[in-house]
PDB file of C-alpha atoms in Angstrom:
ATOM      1  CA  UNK U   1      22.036  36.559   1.584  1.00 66.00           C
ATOM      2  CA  UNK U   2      22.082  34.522  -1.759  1.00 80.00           C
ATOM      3  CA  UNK U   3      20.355  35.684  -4.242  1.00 89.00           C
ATOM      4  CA  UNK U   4      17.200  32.583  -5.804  1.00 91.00           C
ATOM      5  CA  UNK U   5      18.868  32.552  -9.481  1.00 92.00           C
ATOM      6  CA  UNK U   6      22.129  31.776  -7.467  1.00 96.00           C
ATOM      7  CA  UNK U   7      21.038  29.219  -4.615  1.00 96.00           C
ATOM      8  CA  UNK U   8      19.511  26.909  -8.026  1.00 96.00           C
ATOM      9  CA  UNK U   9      22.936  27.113  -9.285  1.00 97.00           C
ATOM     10  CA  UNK U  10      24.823  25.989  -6.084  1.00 98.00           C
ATOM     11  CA  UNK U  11      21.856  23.110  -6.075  1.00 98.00           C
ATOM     12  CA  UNK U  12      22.351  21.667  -9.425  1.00 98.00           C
ATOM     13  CA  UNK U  13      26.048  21.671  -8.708  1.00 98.00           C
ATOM     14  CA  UNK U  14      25.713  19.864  -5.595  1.00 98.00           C
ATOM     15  CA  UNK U  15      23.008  17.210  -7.361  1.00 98.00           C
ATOM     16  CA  UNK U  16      25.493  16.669  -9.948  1.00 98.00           C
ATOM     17  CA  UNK U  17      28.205  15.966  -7.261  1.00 98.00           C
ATOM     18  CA  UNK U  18      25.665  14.113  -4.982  1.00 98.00           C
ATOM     19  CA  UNK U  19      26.063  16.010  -2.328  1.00 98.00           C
ATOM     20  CA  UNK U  20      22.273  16.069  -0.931  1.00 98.00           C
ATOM     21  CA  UNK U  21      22.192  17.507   2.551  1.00 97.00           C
ATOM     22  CA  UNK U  22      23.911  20.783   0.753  1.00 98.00           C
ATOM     23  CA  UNK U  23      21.599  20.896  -2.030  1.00 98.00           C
ATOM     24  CA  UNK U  24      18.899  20.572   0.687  1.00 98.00           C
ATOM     25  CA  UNK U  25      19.892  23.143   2.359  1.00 98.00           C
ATOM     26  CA  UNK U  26      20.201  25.471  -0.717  1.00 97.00           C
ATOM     27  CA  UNK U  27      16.406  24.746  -1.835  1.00 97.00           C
ATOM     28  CA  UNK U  28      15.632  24.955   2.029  1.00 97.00           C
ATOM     29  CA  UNK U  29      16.747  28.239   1.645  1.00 96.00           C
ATOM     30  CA  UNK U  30      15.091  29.646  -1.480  1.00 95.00           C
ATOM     31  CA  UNK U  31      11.766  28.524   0.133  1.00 94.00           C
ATOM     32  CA  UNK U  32      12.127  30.911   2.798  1.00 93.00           C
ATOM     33  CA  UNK U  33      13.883  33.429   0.342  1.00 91.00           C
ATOM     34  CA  UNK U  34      10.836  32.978  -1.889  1.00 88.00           C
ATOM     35  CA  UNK U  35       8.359  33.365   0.701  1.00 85.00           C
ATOM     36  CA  UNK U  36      10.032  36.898   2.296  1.00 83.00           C
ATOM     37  CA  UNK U  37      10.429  38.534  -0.767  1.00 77.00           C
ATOM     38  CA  UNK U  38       6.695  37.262  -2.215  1.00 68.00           C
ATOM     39  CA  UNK U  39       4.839  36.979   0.127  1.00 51.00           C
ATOM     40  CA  UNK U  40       3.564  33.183  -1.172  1.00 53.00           C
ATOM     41  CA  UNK U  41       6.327  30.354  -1.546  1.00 55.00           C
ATOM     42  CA  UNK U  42       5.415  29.574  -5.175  1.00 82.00           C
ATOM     43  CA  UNK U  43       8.759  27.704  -6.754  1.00 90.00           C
ATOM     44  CA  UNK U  44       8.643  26.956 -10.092  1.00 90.00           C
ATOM     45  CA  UNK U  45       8.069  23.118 -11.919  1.00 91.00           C
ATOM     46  CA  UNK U  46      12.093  22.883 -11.806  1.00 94.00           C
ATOM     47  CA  UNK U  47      12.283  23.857  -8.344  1.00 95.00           C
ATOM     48  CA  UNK U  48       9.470  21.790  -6.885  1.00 95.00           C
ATOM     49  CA  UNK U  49      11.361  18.268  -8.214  1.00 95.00           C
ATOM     50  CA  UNK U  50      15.034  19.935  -6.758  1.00 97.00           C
ATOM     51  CA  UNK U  51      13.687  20.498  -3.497  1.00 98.00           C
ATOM     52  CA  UNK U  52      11.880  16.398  -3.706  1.00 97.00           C
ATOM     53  CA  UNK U  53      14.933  15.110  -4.991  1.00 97.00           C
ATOM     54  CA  UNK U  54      17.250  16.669  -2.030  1.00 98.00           C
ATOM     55  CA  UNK U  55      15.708  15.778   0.575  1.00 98.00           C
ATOM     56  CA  UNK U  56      14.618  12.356  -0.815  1.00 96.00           C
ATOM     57  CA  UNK U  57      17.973  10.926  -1.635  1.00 97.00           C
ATOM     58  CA  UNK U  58      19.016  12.287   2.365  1.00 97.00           C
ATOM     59  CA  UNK U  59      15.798  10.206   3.586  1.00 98.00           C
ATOM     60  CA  UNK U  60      16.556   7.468   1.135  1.00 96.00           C
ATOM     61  CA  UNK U  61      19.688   6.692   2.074  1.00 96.00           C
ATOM     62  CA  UNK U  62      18.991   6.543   5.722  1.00 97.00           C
ATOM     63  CA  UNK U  63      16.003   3.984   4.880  1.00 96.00           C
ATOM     64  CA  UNK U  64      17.969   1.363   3.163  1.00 95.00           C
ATOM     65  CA  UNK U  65      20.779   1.961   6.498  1.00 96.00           C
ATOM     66  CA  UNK U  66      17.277   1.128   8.578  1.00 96.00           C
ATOM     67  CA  UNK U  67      16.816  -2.030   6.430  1.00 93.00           C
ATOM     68  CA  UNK U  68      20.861  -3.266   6.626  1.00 95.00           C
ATOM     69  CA  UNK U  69      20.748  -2.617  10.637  1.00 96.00           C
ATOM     70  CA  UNK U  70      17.799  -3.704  11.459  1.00 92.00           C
ATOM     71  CA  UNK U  71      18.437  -7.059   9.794  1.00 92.00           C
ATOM     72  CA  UNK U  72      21.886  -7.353  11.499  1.00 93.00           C
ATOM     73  CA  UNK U  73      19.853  -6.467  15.199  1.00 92.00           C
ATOM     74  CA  UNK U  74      17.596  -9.766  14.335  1.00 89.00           C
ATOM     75  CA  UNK U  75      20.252 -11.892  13.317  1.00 90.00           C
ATOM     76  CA  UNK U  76      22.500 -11.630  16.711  1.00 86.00           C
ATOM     77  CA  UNK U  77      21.553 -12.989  19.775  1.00 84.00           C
ATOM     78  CA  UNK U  78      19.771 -11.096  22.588  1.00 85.00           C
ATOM     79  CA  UNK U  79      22.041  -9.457  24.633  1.00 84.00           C
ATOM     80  CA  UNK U  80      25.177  -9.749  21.635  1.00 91.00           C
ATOM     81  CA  UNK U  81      27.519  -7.016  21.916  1.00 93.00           C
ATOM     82  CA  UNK U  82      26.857  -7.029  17.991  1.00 93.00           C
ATOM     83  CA  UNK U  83      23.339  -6.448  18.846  1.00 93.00           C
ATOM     84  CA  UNK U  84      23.767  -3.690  20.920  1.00 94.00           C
ATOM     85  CA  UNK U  85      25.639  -1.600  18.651  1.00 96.00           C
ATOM     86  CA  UNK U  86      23.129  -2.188  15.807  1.00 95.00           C
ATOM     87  CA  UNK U  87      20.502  -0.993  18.297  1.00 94.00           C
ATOM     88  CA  UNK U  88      22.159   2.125  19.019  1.00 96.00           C
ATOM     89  CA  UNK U  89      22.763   2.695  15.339  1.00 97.00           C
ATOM     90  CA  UNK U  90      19.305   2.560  14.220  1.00 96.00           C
ATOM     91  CA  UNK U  91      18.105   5.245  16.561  1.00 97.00           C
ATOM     92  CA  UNK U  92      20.575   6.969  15.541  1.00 98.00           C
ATOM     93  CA  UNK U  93      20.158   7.034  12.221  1.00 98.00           C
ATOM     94  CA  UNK U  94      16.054   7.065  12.884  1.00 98.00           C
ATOM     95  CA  UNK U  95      16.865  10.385  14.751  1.00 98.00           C
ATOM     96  CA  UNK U  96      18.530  11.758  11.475  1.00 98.00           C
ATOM     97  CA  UNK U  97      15.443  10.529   9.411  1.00 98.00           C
ATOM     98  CA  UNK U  98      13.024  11.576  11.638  1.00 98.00           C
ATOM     99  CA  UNK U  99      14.468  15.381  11.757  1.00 98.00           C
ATOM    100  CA  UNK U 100      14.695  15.593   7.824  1.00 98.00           C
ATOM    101  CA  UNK U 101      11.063  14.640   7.305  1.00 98.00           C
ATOM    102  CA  UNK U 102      10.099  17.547  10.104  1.00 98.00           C
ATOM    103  CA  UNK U 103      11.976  19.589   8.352  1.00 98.00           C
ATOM    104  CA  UNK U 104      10.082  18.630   4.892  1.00 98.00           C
ATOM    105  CA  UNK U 105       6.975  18.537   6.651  1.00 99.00           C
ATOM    106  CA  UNK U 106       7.472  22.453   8.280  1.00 98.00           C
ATOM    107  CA  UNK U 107       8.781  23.662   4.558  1.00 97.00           C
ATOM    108  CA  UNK U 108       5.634  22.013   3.216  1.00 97.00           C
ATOM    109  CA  UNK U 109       2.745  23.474   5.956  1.00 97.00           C
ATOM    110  CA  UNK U 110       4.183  26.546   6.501  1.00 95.00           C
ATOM    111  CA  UNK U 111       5.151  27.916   2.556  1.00 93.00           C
ATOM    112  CA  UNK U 112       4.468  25.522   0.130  1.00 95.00           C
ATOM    113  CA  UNK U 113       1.267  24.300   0.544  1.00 95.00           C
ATOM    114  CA  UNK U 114      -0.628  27.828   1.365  1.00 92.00           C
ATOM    115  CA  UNK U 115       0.929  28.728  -1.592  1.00 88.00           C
ATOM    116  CA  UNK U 116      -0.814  26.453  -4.385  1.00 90.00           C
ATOM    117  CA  UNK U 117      -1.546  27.968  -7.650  1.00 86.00           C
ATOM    118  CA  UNK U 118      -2.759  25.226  -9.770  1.00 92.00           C
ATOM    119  CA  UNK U 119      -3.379  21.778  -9.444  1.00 94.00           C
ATOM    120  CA  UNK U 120       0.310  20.109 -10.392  1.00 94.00           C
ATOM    121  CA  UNK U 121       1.888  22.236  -7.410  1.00 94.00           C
ATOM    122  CA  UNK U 122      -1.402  20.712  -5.201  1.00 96.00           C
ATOM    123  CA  UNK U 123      -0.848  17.693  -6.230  1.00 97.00           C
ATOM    124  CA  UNK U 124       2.762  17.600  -6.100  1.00 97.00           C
ATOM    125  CA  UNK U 125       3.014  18.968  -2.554  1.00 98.00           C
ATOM    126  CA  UNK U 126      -0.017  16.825  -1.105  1.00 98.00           C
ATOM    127  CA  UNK U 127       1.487  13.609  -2.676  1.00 97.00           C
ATOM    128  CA  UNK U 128       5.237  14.811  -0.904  1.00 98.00           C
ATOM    129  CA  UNK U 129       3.299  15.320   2.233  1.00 98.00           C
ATOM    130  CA  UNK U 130       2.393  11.855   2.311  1.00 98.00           C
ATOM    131  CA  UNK U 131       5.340  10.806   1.840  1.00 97.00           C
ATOM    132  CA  UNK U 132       7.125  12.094   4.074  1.00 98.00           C
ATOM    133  CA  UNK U 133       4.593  11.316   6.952  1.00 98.00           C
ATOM    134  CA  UNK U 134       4.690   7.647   5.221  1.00 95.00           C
ATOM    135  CA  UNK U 135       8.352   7.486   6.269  1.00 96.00           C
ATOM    136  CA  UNK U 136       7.675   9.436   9.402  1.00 97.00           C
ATOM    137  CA  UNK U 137       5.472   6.182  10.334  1.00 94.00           C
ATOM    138  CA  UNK U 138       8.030   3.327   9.151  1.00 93.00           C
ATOM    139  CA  UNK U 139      10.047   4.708  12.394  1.00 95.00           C
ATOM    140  CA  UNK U 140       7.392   4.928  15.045  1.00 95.00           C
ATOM    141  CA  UNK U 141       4.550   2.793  16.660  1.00 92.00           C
ATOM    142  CA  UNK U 142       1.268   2.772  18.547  1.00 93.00           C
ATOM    143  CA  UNK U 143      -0.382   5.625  19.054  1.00 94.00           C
ATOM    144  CA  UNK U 144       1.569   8.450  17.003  1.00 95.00           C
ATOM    145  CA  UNK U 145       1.988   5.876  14.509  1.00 94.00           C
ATOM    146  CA  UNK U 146      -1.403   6.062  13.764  1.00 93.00           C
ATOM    147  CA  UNK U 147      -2.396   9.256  14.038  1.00 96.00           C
ATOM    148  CA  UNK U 148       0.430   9.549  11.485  1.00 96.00           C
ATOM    149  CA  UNK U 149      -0.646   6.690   9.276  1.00 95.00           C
ATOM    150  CA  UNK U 150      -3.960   9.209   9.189  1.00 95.00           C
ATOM    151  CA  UNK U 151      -2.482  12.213   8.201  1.00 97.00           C
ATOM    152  CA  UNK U 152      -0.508  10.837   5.282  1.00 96.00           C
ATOM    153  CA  UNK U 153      -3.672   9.284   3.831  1.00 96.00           C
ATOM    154  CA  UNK U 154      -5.447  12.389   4.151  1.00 97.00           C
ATOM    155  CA  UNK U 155      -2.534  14.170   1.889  1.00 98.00           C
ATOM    156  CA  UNK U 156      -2.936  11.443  -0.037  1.00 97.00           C
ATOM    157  CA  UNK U 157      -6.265  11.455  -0.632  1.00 97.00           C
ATOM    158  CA  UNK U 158      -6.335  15.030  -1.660  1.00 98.00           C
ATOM    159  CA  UNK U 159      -3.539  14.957  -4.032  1.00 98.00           C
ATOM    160  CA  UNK U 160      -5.666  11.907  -5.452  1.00 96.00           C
ATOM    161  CA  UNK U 161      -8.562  13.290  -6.055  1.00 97.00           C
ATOM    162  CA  UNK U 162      -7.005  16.458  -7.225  1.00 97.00           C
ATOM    163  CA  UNK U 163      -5.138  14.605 -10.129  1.00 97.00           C
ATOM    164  CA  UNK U 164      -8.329  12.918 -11.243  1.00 96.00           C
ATOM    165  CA  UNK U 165     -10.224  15.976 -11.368  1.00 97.00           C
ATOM    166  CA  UNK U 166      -7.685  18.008 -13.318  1.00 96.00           C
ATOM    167  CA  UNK U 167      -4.739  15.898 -15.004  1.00 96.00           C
ATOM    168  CA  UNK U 168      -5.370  13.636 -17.574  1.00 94.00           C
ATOM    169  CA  UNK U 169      -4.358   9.819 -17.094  1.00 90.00           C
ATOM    170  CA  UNK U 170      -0.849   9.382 -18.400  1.00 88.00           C
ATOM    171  CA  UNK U 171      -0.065  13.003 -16.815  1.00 91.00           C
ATOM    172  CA  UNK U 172       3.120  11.628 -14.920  1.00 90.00           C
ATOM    173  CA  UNK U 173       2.695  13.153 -11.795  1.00 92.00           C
ATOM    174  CA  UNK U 174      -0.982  11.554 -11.117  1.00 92.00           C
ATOM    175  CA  UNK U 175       0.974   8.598 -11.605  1.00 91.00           C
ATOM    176  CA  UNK U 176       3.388   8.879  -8.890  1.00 91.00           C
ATOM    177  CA  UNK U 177       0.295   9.633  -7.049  1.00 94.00           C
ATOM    178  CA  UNK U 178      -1.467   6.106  -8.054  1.00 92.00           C
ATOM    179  CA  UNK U 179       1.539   4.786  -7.283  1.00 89.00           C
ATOM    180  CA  UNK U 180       2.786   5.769  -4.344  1.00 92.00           C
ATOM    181  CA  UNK U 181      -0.970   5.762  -2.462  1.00 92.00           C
ATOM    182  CA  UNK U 182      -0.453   2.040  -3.824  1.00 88.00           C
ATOM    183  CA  UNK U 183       2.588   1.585  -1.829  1.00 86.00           C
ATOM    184  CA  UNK U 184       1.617   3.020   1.312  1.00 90.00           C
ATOM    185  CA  UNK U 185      -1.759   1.390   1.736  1.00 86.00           C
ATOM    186  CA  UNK U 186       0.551  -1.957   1.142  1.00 81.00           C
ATOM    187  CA  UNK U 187       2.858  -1.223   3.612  1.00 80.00           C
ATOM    188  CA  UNK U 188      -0.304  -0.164   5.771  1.00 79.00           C
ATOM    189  CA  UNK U 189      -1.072  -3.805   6.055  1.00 67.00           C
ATOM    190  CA  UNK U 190       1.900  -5.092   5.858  1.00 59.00           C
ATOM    191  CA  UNK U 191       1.710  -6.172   9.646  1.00 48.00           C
ATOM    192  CA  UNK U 192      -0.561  -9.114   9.092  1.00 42.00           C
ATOM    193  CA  UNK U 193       1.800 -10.666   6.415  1.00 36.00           C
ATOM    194  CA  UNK U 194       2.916 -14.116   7.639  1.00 39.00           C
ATOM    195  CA  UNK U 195       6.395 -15.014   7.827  1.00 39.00           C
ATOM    196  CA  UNK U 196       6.038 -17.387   4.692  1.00 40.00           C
ATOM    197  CA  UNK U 197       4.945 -14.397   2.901  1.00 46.00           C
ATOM    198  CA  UNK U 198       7.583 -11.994   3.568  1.00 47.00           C
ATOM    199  CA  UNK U 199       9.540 -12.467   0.719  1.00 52.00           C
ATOM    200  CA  UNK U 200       5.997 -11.866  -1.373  1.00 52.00           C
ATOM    201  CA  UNK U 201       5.962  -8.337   0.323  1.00 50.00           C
ATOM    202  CA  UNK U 202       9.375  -7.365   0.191  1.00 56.00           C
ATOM    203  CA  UNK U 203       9.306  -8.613  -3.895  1.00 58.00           C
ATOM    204  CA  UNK U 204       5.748  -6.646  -4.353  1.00 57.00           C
ATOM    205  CA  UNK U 205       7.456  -3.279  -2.721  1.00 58.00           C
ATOM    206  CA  UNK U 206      11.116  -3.144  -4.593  1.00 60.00           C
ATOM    207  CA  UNK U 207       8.307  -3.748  -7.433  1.00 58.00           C
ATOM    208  CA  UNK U 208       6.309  -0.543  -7.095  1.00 59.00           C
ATOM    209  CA  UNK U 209       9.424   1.101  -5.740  1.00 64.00           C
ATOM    210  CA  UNK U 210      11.113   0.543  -8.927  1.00 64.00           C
ATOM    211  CA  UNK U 211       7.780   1.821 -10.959  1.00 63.00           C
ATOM    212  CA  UNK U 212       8.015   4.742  -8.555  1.00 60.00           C
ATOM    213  CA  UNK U 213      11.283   6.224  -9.742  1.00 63.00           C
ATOM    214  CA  UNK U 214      10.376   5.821 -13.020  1.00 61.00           C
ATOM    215  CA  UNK U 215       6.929   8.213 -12.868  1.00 58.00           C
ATOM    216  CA  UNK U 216       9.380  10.356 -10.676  1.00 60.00           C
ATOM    217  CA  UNK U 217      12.020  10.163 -13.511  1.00 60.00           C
ATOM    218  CA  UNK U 218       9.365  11.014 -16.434  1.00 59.00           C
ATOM    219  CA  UNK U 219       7.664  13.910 -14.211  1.00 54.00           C
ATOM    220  CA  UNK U 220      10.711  15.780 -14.221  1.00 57.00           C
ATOM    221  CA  UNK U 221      11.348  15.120 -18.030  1.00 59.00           C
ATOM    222  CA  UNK U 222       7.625  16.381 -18.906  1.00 54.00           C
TER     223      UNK U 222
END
């Protein structure tokens, strides 16, 4: 078994090379190292953003795939041999998606969030819950849809009200939090959004997308 000290090595190689399922499974790993040989999964500031930044380049990539096939299925004609192969492509690829967020979502209920210490690991874990559930619910409907929609703004709401309580306003990660609650009551509603509005919405989301990765970006520099 790999030692912690040399799992974080093989993960910062494998960021550097881009190579995200590996480094996933490296920080996968030291979660459950962590967690044997402590007792409590606590990973340190460093860790926590290797671990988000894994598994949210894997997920990430597999979104923007969901937005280039799905906008190839409604472009060919019913029945399109075209068609059909963008169909079976997107559940495919939601398949993928769907797994890696479980797999988030299992690392995340079963060691890292019974092992919060202070409020940034709260917060951070609560705000990558809902997350993950948000992505969770871009790829499902009716009624698990919304009993997912639920769960993510309950994590939501408690890595909210967490960073008000204890970080101070610029503190980025209460920004990501801001932010990203933003984003995902927006998408929330995004269902009654005329078609003459669309390209409102999709402008409005690359927006707060964009001011996303930069609260990400200056969390991991503070």
């Amino acid at each position: 078994m790999a030692s912690i000290s040399n799992l974080k090595d093989q993960a910062k190689v494998w960021e550097q090379a881009e190579r995200w399922q590996d480094m996933a499974l490296c920080m996968k790993e030291m979660v459950e190292i962590v967690h044997a040989e402590h007792e409590i999964g606590k990973l340190a500031s460093e860790e926590r953003y290797m671990l988000s930044v894994a598994y949210k380049n894997m997920v990430g990539s597999r979104r923007s795939a969901l937005r280039i096939i799905a906008s190839v299925e409604q472009k060919e004609a019913d029945g399109s041999e075209t068609r059909q192969a963008a169909k079976w492509l997107r559940e495919k690829v939601e398949t993928e998606m769907k797994e890696m967020c479980d797999e988030v979502l299992e690392l995340l209920d079963k060691f890292l969030i019974p092992s919060v210490h202070n409020a940034d690991s709260e917060v951070f874990y609560q705000k990558m819950k809902g997350d993950y559930l948000r992505y969770l619910a871009e790829i499902t409907d009716g009624k698990e849809k919304e009993d997912i929609v639920k769960k993510a703004e309950e994590s939501y709401k408690k890595a909210h009200e967490t960073a008000v309580a204890y970080m101070p306003p610029v503190n980025p990660i209460r920004l990501e939090v801001a932010l990203n609650f933003s984003l995902f009551h927006y998408q929330t509603t995004r269902y009654g959004i005329t078609p003459q509005k669309q390209d409102a919405y999709k402008d409005s989301t690359l927006i707060m997308e964009l001011l996303q990765g930069n609260a990400t970006r200056w969390a991991s520099e503070n």
